[in-house]
CSV table of C-alpha atoms in Angstrom, one decimal:
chain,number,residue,atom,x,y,z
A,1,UNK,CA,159.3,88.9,61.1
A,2,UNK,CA,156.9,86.1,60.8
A,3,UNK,CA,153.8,86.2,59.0
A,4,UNK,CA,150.7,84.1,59.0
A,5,UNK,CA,148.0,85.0,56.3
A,6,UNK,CA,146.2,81.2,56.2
A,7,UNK,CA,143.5,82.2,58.6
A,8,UNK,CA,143.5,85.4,61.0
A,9,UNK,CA,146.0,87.4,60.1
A,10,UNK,CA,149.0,87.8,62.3
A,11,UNK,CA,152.8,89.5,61.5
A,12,UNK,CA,155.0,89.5,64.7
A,13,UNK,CA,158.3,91.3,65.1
A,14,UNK,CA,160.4,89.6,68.1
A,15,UNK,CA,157.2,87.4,68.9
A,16,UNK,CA,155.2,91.2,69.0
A,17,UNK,CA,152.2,91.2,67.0
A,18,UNK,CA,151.8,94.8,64.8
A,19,UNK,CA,148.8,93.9,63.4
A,20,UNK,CA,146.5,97.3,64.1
A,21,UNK,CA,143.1,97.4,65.5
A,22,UNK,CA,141.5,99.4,62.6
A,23,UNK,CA,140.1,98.4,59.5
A,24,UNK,CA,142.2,100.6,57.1
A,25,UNK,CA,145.7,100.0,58.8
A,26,UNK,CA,144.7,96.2,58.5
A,27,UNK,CA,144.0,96.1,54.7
A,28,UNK,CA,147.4,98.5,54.2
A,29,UNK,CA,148.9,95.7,56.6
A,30,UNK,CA,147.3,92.2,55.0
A,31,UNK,CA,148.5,93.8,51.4
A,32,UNK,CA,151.8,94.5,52.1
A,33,UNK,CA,152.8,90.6,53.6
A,34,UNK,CA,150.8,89.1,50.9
A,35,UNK,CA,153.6,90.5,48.9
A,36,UNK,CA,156.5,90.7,51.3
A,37,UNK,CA,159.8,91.2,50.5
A,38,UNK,CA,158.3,92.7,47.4
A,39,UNK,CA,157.2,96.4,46.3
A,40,UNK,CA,153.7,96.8,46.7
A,41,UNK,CA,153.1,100.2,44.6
A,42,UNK,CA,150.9,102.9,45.9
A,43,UNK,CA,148.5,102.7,43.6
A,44,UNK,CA,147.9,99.1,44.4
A,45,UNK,CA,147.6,100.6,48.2
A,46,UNK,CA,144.6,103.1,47.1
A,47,UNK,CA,142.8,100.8,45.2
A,48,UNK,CA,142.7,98.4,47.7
A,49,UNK,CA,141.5,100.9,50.2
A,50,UNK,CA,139.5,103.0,48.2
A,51,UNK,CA,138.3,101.1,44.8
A,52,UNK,CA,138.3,103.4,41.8
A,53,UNK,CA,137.2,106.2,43.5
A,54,UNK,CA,139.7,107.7,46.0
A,55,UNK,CA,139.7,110.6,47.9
A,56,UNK,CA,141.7,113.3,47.0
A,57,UNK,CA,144.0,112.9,50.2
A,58,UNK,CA,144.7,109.0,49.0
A,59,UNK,CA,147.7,109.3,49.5
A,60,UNK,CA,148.4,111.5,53.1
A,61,UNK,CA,145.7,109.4,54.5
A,62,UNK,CA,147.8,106.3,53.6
A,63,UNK,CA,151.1,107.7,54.5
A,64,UNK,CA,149.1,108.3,58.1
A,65,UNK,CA,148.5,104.2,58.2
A,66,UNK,CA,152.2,103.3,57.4
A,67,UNK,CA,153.4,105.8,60.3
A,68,UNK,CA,150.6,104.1,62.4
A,69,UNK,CA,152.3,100.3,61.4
A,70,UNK,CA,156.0,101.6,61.8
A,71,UNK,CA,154.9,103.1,65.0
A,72,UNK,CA,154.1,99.2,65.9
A,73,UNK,CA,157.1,98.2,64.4
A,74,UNK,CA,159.4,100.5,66.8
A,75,UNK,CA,157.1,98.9,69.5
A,76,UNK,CA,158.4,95.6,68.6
A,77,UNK,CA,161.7,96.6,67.8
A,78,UNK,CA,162.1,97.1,71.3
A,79,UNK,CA,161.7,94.3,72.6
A,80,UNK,CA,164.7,92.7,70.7
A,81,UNK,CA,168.4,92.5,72.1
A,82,UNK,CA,170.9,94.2,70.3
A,83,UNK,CA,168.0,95.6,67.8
A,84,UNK,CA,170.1,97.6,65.1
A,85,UNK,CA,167.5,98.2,62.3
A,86,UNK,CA,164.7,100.9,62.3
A,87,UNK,CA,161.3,100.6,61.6
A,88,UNK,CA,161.6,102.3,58.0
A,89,UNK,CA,164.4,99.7,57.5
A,90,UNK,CA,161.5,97.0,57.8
A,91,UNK,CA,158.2,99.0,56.3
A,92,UNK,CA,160.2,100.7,53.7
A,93,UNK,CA,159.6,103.7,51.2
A,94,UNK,CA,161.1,102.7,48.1
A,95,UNK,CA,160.5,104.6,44.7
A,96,UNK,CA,156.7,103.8,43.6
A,97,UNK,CA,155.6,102.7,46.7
A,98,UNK,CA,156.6,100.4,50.0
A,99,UNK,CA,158.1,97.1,50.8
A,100,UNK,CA,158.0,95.1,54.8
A,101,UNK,CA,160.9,93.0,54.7
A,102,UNK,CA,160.5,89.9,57.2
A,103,UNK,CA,164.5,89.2,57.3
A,104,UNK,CA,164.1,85.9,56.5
A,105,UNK,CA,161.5,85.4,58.7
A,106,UNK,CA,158.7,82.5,58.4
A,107,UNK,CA,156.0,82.9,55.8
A,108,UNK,CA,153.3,80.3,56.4
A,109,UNK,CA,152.1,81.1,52.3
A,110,UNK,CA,155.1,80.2,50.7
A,111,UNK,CA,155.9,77.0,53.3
A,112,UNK,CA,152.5,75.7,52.0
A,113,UNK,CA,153.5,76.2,48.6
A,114,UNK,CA,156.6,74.4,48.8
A,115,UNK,CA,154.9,71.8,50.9
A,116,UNK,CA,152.7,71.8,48.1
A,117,UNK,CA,155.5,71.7,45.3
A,118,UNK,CA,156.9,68.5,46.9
A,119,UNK,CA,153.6,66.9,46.8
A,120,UNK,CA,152.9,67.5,43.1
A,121,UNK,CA,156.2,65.9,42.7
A,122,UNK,CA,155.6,62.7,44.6
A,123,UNK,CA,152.7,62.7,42.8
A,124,UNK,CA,154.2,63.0,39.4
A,125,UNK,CA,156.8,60.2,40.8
A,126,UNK,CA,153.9,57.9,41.5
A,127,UNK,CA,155.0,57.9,45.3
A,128,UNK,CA,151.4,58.2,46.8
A,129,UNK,CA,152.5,57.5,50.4
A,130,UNK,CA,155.3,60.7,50.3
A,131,UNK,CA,152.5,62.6,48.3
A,132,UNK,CA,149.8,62.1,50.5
A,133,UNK,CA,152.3,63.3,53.9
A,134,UNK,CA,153.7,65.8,51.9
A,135,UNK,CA,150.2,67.6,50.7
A,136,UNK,CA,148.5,66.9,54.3
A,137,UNK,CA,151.4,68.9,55.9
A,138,UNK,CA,150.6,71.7,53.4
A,139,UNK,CA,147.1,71.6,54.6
A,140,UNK,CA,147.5,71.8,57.7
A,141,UNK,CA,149.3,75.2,58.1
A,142,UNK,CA,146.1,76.9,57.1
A,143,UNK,CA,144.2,77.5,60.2
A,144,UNK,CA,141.2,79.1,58.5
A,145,UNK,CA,139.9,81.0,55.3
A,146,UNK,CA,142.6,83.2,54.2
A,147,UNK,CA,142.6,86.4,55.9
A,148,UNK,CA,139.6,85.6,57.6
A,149,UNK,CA,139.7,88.3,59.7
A,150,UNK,CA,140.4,91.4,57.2
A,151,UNK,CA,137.6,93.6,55.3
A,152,UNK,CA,139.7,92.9,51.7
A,153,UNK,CA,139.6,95.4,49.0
A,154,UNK,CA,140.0,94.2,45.0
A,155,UNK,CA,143.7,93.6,45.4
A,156,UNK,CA,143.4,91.6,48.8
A,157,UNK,CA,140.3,89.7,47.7
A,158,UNK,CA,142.2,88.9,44.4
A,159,UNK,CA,144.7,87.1,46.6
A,160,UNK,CA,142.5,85.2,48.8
A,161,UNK,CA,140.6,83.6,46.0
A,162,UNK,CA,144.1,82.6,44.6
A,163,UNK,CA,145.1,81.0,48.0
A,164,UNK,CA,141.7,79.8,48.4
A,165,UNK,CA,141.3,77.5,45.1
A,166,UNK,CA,145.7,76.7,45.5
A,167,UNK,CA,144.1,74.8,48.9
A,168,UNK,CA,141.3,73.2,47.3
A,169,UNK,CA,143.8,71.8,44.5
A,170,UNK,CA,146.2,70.5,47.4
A,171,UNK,CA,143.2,68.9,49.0
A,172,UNK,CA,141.6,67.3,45.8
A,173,UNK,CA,145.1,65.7,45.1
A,174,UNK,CA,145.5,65.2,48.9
A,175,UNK,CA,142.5,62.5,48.2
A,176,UNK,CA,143.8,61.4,45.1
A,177,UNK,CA,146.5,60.3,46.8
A,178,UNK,CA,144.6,58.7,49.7
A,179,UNK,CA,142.5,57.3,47.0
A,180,UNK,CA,145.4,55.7,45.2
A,181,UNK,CA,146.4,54.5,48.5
A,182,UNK,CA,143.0,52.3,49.5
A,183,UNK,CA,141.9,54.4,52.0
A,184,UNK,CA,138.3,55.0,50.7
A,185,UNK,CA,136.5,54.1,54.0
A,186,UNK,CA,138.4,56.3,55.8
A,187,UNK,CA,137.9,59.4,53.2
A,188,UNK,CA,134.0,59.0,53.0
A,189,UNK,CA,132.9,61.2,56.0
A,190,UNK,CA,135.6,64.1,55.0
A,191,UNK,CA,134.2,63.7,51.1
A,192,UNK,CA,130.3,63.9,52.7
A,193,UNK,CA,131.2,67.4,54.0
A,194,UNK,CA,132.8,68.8,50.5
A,195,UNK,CA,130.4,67.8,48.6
A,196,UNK,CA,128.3,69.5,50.1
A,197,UNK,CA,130.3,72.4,50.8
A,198,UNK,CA,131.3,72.5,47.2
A,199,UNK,CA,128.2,71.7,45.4
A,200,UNK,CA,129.5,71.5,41.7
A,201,UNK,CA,133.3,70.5,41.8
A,202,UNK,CA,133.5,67.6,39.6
A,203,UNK,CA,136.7,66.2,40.6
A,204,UNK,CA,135.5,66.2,44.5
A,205,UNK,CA,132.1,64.4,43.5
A,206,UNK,CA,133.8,61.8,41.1
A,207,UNK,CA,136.2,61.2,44.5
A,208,UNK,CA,133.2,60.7,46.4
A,209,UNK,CA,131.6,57.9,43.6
A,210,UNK,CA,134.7,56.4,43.5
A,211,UNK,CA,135.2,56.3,47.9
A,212,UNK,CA,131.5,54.9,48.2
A,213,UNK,CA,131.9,52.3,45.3
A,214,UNK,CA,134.9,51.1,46.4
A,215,UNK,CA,133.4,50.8,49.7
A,216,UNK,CA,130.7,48.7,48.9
A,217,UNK,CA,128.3,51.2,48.3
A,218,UNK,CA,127.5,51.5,44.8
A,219,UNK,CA,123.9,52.9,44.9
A,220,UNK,CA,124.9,55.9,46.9
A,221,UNK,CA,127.6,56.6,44.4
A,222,UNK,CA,125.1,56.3,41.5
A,223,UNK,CA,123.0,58.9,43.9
A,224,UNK,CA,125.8,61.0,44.4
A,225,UNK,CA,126.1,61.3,40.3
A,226,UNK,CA,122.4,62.0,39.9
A,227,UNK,CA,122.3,65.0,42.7
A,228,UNK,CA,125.5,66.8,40.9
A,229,UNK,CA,124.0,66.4,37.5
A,230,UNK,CA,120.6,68.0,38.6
A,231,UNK,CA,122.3,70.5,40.5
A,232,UNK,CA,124.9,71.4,37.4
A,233,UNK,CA,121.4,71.2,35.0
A,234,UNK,CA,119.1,73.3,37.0
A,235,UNK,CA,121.7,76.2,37.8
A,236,UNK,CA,124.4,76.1,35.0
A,237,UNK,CA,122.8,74.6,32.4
A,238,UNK,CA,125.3,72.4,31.9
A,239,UNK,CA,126.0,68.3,31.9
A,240,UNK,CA,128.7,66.4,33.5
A,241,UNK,CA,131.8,66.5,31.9
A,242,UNK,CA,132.4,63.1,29.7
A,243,UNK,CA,134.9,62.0,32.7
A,244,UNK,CA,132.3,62.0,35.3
A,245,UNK,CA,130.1,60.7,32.8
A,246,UNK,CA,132.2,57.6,32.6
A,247,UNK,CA,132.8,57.0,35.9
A,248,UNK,CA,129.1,56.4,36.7
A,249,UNK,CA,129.0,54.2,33.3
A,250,UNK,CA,131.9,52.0,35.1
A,251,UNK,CA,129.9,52.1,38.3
A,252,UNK,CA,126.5,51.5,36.8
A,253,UNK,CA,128.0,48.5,34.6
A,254,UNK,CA,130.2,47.2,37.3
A,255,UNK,CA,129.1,43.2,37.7
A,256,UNK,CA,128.5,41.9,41.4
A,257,UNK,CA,131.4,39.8,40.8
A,258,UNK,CA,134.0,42.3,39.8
A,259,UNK,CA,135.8,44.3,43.1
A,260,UNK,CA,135.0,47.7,43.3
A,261,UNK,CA,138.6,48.7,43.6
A,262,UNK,CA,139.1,47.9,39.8
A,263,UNK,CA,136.1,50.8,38.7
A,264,UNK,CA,138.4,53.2,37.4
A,265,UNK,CA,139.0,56.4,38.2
A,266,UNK,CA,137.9,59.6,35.8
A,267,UNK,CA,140.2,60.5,33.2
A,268,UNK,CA,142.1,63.6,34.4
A,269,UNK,CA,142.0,67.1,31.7
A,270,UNK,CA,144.7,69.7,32.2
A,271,UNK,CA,144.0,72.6,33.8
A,272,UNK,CA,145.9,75.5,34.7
A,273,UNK,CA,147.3,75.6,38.0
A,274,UNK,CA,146.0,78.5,40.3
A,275,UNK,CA,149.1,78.6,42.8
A,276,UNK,CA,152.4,79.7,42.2
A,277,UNK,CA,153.9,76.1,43.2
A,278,UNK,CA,152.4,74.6,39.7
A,279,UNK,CA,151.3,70.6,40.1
A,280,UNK,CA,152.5,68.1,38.1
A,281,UNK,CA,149.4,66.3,38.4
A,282,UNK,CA,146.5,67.1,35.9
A,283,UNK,CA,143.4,68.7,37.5
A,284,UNK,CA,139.5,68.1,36.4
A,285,UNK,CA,136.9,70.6,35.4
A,286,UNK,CA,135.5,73.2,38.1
A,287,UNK,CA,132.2,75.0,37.6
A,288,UNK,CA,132.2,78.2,37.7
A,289,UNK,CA,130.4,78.0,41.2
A,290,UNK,CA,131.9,75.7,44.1
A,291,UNK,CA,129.6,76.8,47.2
């Protein structure tokens, strides 16, 4: 079984797609290969279908959506030479709940995780080149926003945000590395579009300053600076973190005669990491808001 969840989601037995048509079946569907190969217990099931409040037949109605996804499965099941397993040998009831087993099959999640791993690592090793390969490979497996294409309950939603800020950690150290690597020119029209996209990420705008500077462009950087301090003011109440703050000290006092290239970069302050596949690399402050 193969199972795509970065983007539209899509789970295919012998190249057959079991991914239902209605709503309900979908959410069982998206929650069970977030966690597959592990038990997802029923409870989790209802409260991802039904909140707090369930109906009294919770738990018929959802034994209706598993028959309607192993009826899929026996679909699919056909289609494969020498097929020896059942559909309730893939969607299994196991005490507490159910658990689809993919047989090994490809999980694009957990490939960008590991993708992700070995990136944190060449970073850690100080080998930008194998870093910045290594993260844009794990980037490019996502296709889309998570699960784009499912109306997510708590459980599902709690998942997505998780994969969500994983990619945007990838991505910031993605630049880092691009950054450590002198390719500011060629990051300033992707960093034009995140900063806007994500309106108070420090690290992202302090990426930006540094990409502009370097290129030659120090008032922009200065404006860029200005535009995430007003925004950070006006709806947080808040300042720059002392990081950021330094940065535009460095680019503000930077002489005419002093390259860009040596403004350095903001100091780095742990934080924790939000994907399974911890980085090695430290992480900057991230507003409560990023949109």
């Amino acid at each position: 079984m193969d199972i795509e969840v970065l983007g539209a989601l899509s789970v295919r037995e012998n190249g057959v797609s079991i991914v239902p048509t209605a709503p309900k079946p979908r959410q069982v569907l998206a929650l069970l290969a977030l966690q597959a190969d592990h038990v997802v217990p029923v409870a989790s099931l209802v409260e991802e279908l039904w909140g707090s409040r369930p109906p009294r037949s919770a738990r018929t109605t959802l034994q209706t959506y598993v028959l309607q996804l192993r009826e899929l499965l026996a679909e699919a099941l056909a289609h494969g030479e020498n097929e020896r397993c059942s559909p309730k040998d893939i969607l299994a009831t196991v005490p507490g709940g159910y658990r689809l087993d993919t047989r090994s099959g490809s999980i694009d999640f957990r490939e960008f995780e590991r993708q992700a791993g070995a990136g944190y690592r060449a970073m850690d090793a100080e080998d930008y080149p194998g870093a910045a390969r290594r993260l844009a490979d794990a980037l490019s497996l996502w296709t889309g926003p998570a699960l784009t294409d499912i109306q997510a309950g708590s459980r599902v939603d709690m998942e997505v945000k998780r994969l969500e800020e994983a990619r945007l950690c990838v991505l910031d150290q993605r630049i880092e590395a691009d950054l450590r690597l002198g390719r500011h020119r060629e990051l300033l029209p992707e960093l034009t579009v995140l900063v806007n996209r994500h309106r108070m990420h420090e690290s992202l705008h302090g990426q930006f300053m540094l990409a502009l500077h370097r290129s030659g462009r120090r008032g922009e950087a200065l404006d860029v600076y200005q535009r995430l301090r007003t925004t950070l003011v006006s709806e947080l109440g808040l300042e720059p973190s002392a990081a950021l703050s330094r940065l535009q000290r460095s680019i503000l006092m930077a002489r005419s005669d002093v390259p860009p290239a040596a403004t350095p970069a903001p100091a780095a302050t742990p934080t924790p990491a939000p994907a399974p596949a911890s980085p090695g690399a430290t992480g900057r402050r991230l507003v409560a808001r990023t949109n």
